[in-house]
Coordinates of C-alpha atoms and ligand atoms in Angstrom, one line a residue:
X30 CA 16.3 -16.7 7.3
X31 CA 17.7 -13.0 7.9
X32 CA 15.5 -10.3 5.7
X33 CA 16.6 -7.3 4.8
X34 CA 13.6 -5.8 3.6
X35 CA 14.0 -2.4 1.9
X36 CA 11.0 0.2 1.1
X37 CA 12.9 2.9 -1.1
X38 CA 11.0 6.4 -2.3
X39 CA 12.4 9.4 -3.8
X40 CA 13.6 10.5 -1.1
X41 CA 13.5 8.1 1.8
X42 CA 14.7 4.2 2.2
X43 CA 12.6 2.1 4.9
X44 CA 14.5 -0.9 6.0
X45 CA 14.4 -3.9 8.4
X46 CA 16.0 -6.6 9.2
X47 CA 13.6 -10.1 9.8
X48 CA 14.3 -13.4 10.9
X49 CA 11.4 -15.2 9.0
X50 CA 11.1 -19.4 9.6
X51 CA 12.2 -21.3 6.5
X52 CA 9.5 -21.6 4.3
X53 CA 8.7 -25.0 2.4
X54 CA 10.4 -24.5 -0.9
X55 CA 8.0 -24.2 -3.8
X56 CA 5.5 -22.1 -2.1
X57 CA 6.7 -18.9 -3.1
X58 CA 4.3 -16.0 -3.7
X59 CA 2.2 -13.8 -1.1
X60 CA 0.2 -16.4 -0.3
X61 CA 3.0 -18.4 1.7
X62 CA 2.1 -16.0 4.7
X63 CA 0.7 -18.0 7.0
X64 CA 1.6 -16.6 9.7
X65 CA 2.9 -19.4 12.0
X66 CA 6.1 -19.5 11.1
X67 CA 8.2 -17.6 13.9
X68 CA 9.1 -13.6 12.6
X69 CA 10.7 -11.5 14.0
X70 CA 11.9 -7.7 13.2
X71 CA 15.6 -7.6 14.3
X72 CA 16.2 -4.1 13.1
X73 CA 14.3 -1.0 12.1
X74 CA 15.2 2.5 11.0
X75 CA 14.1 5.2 7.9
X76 CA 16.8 7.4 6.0
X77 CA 14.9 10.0 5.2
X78 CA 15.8 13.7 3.3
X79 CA 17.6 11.8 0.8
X80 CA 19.5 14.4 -1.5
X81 CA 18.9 17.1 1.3
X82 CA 22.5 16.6 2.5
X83 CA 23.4 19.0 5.2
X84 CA 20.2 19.5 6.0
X85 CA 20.3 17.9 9.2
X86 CA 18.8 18.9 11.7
X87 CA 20.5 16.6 14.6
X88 CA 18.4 13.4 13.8
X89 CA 20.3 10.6 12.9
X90 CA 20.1 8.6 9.8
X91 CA 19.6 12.1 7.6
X92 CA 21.2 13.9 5.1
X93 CA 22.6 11.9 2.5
X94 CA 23.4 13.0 -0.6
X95 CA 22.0 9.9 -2.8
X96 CA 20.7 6.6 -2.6
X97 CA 23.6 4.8 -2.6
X98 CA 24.9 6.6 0.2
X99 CA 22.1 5.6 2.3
X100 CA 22.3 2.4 1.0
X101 CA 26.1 2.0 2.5
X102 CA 25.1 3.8 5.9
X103 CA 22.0 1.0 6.2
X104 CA 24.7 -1.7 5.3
X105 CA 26.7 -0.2 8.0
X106 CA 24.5 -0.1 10.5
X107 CA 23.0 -3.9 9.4
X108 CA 26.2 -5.3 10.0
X109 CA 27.1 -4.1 13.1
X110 CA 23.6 -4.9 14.7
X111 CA 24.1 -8.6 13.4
X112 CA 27.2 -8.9 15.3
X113 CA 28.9 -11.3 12.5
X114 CA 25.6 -13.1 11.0
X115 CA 25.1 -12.9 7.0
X116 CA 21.8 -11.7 5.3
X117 CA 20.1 -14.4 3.1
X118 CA 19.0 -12.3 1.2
X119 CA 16.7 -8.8 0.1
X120 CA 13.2 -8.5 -0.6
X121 CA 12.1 -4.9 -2.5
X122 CA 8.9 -3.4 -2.0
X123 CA 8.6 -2.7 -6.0
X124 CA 5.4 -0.1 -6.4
X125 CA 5.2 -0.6 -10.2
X126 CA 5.1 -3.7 -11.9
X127 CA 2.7 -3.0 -14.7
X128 CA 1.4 -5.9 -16.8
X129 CA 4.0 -8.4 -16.7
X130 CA 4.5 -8.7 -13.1
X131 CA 1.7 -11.0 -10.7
X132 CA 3.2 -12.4 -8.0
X133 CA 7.2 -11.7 -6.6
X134 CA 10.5 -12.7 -8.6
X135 CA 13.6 -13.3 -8.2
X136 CA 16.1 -10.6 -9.5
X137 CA 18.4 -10.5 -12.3
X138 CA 19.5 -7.8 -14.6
X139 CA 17.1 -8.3 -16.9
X140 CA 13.9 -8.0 -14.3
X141 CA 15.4 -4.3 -13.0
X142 CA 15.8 -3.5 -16.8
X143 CA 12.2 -4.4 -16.6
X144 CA 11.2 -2.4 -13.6
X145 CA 13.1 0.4 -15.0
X146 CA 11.3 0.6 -18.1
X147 CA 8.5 1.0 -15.9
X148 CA 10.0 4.3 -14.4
X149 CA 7.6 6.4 -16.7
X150 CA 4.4 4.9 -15.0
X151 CA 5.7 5.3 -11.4
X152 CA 8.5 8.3 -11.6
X153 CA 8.8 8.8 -8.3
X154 CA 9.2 5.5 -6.8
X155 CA 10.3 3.1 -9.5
X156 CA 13.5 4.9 -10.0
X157 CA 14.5 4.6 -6.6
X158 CA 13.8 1.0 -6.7
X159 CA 16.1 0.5 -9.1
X160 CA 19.2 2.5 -7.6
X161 CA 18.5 0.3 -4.2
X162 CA 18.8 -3.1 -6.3
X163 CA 21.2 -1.8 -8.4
X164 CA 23.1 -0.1 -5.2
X165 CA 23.1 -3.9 -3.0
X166 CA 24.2 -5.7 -6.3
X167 CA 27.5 -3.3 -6.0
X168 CA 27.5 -4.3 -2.5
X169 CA 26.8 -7.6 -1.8
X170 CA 26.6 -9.5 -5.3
X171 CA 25.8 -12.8 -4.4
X172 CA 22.8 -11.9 -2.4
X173 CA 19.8 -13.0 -3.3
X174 CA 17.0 -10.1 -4.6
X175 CA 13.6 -10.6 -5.1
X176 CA 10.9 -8.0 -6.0
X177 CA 7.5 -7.8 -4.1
X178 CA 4.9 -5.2 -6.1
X179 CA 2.6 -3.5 -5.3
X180 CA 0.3 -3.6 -8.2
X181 CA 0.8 -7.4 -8.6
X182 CA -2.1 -8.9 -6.4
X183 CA -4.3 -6.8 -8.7
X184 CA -3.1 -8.8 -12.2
X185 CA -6.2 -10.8 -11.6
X186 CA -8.7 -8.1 -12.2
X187 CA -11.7 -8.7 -15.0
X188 CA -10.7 -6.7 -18.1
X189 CA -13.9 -4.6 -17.5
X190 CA -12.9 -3.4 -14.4
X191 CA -9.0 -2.5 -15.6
X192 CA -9.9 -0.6 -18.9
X193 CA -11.5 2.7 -18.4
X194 CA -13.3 4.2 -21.2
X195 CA -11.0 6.1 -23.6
X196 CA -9.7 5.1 -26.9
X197 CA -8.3 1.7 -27.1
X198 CA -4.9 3.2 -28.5
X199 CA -4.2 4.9 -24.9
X200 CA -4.3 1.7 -23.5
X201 CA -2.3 0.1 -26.4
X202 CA 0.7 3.1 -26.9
X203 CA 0.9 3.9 -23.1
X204 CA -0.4 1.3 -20.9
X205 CA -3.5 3.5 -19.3
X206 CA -5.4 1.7 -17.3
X207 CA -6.6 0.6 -14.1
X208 CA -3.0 -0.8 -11.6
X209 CA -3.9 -0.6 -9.0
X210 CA -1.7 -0.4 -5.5
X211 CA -1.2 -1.6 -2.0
X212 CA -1.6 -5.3 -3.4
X213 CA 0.7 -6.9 -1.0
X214 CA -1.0 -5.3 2.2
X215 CA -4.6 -6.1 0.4
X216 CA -3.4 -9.7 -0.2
X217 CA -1.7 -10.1 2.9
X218 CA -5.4 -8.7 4.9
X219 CA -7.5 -10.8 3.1
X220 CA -5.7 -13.8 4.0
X221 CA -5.6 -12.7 7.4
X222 CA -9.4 -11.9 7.5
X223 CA -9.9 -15.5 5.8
X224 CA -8.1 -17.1 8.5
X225 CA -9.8 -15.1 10.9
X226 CA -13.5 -16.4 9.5
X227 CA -11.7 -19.9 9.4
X228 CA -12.2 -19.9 5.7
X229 CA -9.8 -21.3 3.3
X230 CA -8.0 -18.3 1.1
X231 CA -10.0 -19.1 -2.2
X232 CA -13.1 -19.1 -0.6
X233 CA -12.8 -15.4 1.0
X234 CA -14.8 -12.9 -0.6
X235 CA -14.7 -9.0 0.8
X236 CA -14.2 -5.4 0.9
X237 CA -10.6 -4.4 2.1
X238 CA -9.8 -0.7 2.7
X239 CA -6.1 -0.1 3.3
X240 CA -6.5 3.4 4.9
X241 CA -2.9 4.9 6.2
X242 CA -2.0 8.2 4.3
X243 CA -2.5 6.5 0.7
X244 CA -5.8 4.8 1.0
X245 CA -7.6 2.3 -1.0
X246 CA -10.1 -0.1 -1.0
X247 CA -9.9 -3.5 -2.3
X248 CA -12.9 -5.9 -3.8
X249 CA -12.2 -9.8 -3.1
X250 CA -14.4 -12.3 -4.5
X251 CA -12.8 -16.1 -3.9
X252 CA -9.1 -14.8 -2.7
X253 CA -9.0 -12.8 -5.4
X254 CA -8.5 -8.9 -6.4
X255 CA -11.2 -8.1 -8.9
X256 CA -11.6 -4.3 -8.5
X257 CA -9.6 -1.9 -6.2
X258 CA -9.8 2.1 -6.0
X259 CA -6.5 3.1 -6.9
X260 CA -6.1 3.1 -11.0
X261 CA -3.3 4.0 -13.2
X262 CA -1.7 5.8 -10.6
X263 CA -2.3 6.1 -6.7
X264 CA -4.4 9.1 -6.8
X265 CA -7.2 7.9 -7.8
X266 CA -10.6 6.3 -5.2
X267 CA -10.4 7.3 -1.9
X268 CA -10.1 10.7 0.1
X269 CA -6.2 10.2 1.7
X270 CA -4.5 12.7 3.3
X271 CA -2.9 15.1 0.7
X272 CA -4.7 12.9 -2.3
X273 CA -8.1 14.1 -3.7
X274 CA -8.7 10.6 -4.7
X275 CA -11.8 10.5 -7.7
X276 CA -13.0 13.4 -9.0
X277 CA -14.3 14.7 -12.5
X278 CA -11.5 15.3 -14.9
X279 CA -12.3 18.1 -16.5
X280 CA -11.7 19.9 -13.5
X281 CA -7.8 19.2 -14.6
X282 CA -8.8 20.6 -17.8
X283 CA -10.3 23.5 -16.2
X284 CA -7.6 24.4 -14.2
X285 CA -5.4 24.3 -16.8
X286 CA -7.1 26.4 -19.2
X287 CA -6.8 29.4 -16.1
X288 CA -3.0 28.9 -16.3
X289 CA -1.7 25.8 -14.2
X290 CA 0.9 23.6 -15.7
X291 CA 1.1 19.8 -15.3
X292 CA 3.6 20.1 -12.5
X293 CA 1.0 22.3 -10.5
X294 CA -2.1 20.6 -10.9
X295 CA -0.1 17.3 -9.8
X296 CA 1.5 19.1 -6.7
X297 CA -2.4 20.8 -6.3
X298 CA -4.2 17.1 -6.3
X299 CA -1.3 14.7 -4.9
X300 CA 0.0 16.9 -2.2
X301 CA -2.8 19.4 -1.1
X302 CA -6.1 18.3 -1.6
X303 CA -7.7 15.2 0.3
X304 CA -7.7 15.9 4.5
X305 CA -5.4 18.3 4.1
X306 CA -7.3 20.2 1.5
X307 CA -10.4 20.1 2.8
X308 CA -9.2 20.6 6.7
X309 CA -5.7 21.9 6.4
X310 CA -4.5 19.0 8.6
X311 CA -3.4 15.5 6.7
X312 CA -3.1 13.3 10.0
X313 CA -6.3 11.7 10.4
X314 CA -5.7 12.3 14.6
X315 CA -5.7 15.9 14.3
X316 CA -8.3 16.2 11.5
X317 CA -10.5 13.7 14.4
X318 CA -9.4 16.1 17.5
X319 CA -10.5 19.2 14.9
X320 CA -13.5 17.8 14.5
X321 CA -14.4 16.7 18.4
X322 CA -13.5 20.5 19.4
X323 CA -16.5 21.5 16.6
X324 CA -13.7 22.6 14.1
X325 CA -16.9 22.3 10.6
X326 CA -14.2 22.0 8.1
X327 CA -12.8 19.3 9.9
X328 CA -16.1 17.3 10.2
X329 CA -16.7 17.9 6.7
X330 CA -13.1 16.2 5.8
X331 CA -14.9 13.0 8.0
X332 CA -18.0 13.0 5.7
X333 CA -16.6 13.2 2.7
X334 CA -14.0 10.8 3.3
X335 CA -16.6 8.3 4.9
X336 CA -19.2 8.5 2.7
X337 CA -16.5 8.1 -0.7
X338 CA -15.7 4.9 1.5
X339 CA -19.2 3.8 2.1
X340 CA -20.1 4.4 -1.6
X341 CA -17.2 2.1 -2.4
X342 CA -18.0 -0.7 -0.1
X343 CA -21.9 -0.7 -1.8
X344 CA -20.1 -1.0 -5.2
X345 CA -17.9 -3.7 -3.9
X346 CA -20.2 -5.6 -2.6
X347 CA -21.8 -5.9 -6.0
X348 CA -18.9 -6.3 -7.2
X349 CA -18.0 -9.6 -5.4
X350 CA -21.3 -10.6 -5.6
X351 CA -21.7 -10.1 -1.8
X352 CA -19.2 -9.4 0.4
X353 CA -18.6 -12.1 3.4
X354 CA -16.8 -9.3 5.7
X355 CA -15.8 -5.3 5.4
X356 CA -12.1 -5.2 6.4
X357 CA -10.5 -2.7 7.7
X358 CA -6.7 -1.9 8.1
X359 CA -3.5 0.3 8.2
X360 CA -2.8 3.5 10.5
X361 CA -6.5 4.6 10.4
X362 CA -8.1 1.3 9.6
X363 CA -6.6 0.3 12.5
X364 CA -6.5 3.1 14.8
X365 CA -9.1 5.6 14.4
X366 CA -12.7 4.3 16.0
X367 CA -13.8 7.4 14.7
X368 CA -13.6 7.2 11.0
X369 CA -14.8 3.7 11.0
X370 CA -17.8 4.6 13.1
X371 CA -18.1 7.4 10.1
X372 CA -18.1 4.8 7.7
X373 CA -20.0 2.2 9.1
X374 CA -23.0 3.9 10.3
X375 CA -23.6 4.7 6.2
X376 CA -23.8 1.0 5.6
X377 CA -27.0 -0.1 7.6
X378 CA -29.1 -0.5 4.1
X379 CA -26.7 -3.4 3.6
X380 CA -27.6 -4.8 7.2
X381 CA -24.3 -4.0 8.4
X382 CA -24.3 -2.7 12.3
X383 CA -21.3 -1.6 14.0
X384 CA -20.9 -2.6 17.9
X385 CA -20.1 0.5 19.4
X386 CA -18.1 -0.5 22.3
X387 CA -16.3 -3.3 20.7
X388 CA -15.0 -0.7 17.7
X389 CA -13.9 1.7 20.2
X390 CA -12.1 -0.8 22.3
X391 CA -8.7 -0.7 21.6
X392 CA -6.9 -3.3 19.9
X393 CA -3.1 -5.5 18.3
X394 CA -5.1 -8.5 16.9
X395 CA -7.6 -9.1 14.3
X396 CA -11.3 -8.3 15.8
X397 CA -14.7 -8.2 14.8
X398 CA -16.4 -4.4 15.8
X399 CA -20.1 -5.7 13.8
X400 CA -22.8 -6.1 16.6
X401 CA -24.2 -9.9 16.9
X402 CA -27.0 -9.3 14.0
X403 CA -25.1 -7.2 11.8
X404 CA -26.1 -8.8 8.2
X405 CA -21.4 -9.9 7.7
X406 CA -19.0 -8.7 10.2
X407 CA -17.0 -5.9 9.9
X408 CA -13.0 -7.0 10.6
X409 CA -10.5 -4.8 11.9
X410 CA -7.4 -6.7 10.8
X411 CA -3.6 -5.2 11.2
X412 CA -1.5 -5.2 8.3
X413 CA 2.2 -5.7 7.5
X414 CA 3.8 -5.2 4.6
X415 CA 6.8 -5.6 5.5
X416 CA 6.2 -9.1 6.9
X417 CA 4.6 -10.0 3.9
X418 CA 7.4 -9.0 1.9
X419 CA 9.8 -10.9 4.0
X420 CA 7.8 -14.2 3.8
X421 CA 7.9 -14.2 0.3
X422 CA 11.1 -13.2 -0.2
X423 CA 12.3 -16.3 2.1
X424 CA 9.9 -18.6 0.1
X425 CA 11.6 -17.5 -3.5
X426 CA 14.9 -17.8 -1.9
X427 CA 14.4 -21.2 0.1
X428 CA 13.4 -22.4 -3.5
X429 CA 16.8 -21.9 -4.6
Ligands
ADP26 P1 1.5 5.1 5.6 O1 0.6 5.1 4.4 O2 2.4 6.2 5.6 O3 2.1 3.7 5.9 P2 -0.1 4.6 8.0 O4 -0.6 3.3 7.7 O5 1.0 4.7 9.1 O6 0.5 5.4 6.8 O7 -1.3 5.6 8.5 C1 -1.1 6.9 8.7 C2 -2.5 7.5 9.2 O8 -2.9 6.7 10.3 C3 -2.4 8.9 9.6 O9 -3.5 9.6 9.1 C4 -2.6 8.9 11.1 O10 -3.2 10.0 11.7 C5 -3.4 7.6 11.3 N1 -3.3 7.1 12.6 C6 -2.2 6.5 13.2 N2 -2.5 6.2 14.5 C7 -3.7 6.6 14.7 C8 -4.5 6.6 15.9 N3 -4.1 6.1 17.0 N4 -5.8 7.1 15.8 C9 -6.2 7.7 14.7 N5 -5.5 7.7 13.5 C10 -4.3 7.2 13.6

């Protein structure tokens, strides 16, 4: 089946075109991935600077005035790379699907009135969402849509780890609590890593951390999400790379009280604080090179950002009452021996040793980087959201 697979943010649209195998109908949901049926990304491209029109600065595929603009310049170019051939349908990467959503759905009207009425949880992203659905609906009505969320691999969390500790009616009049995000990549991972142990799904129990420039970390106990870092929104957990991830809410308060608005504390914590705040570089590369050249603030960044991990992975293995693997993934998961070597070498009170060459040898594929007697492995495992997104929207669809 062709995918056109759309990741649309305030002010950029992701796309790609995938030829995914035809799934057996009735296995829709994330958990259809299993990654043998033949995949393969036909085309690729970002529109980014959305609303910047005239802006541009001699890229291509810039400066557009609104979403449905980009939207007809991705058809465009879509339909002349597939030389004739018909899309099957769309699959959405959806970041906000609050409580009703747990697993990807087919859309109507009514389901993007739904996601729309999430728009206050998720302003920056939802809302774009919603223009691309509504923008391929104007275009290609018949297709096939299907919405793929982020927070919906995390629907299966215990109560006592989605309700923080505030009056009951904040949870009741506006929906605070714990989300939680980067579901598909986490659920995607995990069944990866299972795989990778030769355990069925369901009987997969781990740590994930999904570290690219939004980072979080993921507790699975039987196939399962039962706590993750992120929380009501994405800035919560982890050190990322312009997010502070945790820290104690009354400094909000306190900063307020000296004369920052709303709009600057959440430009302050979301977009300069994490690497960036603490080295003045958010690209885990340069923040490593900083580091290796004996740049201190740069190290620092590191150690605080691998020892908020470590702590995490302790509490997650309690969590799932004791991990079977630490997974890592995404850009820096992936990529950056470094950082995991950071994080790793906190975790020996948990028996866990790192093999030093095998974690610095690069790597595609899924791989174990834990020495021999290392107490559970430690995974690198790559992730794909996109693929996952594709999958599932080719199993809702074959259902048809
Ligand atoms: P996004 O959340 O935007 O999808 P990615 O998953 O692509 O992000 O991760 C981006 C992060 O990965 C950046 O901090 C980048 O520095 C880091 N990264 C990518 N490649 C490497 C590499 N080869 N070595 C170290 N870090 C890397």
């Amino acid at each position: 089946m062709l995918i056109l697979v759309l990741n649309s943010g305030s002010s950029s649209i992701k796309y790609q075109v995938r030829e995914t195998a035809n799934p057996n109908p009735g296995t829709a949901g994330l958990d259809a991935t299993d990654g043998t049926g033949s995949d393969e990304v036909l085309i690729a491209g970002t529109i980014e600077r959305i609303g910047e029109a005239g802006t541009d600065d001699g890229g291509q595929d810039s400066g557009v005035r609104n979403h449905t603009e980009a939207l007809e310049r991705i058809g465009q170019a879509v339909g002349q790379a597939l030389h004739g051939r018909g899309l099957d349908a769309v699959g959405h990467r959806v970041v906000h699907g609050g409580e009703r959503f747990s697993a990807p759905v087919l859309i109507n009207n009514e389901i993007t009135r739904a996601i729309e009425r999430l728009n206050p949880l998720a302003p920056l992203h939802n809302p774009a969402s919603v223009l691309g659905i509504r923008a391929i609906t104007a275009k290609w009505p018949d297709l096939p849509q299907v919405a793929v969320f982020d927070t919906a691999f995390h629907r299966t969390l215990p109560e006592h780890a989605w309700r923080y500790a505030v009056p009951d009616e904040l949870y009741r009049n506006h929906g605070i609590r714990r989300y939680g995000f980067h579901g598909t990549s986490h659920q995607y991972v995990a069944a990866r890593a299972a795989r990778f142990l030769e355990l069925p799904e369901d009987g997969f129990s781990g740590v994930i951390a999904h570290l690219g420039n939004g980072a979080s970390v993921t507790a699975i106990a039987a196939g399962q999400s039962v706590d993750t870092s992120m929380g009501f929104t994405p800035l919560a957990g982890l050190v990322m790379g312009t997010r502070s991830g945790d820290i104690d809410p009354s400094i909000l308060l306190f900063l307020q009280r000296q004369g920052m608005d709303a709009d600057a504390i959440d430009e302050l914590l979301n977009r300069r604080s994490g690497l960036a705040g603490l080295a003045g570089n958010n690209d885990m590369r340069s923040v490593v090179e900083a580091a290796d050249a004996g740049g201190r603030s740069a190290q620092l960044a590191l150690d605080v950002a691998g020892y908020r991990l470590a702590k995490y992975i302790g509490a997650y293995h309690v969590a799932v009452g004791g991990a079977q693997a630490v997974v890592f993934t995404a850009g820096i998961g992936e990529n950056s021996w470094q950082f995991r070597a950071n994080v790793v070498e906190r975790l020996a009170a948990l028996g866990i040793i790192l093999d030093v060459d095998a974690n610095r040898a690069p790597g595609r594929t899924s791989r174990r980087i834990s020495a021999q007697g290392s107490a559970i492995p430690v995974l690198v495992v790559p992730t794909d959201e996109e693929r996952a997104i594709a999958e599932a929207t080719a199993a809702l669809v074959s259902g048809l």
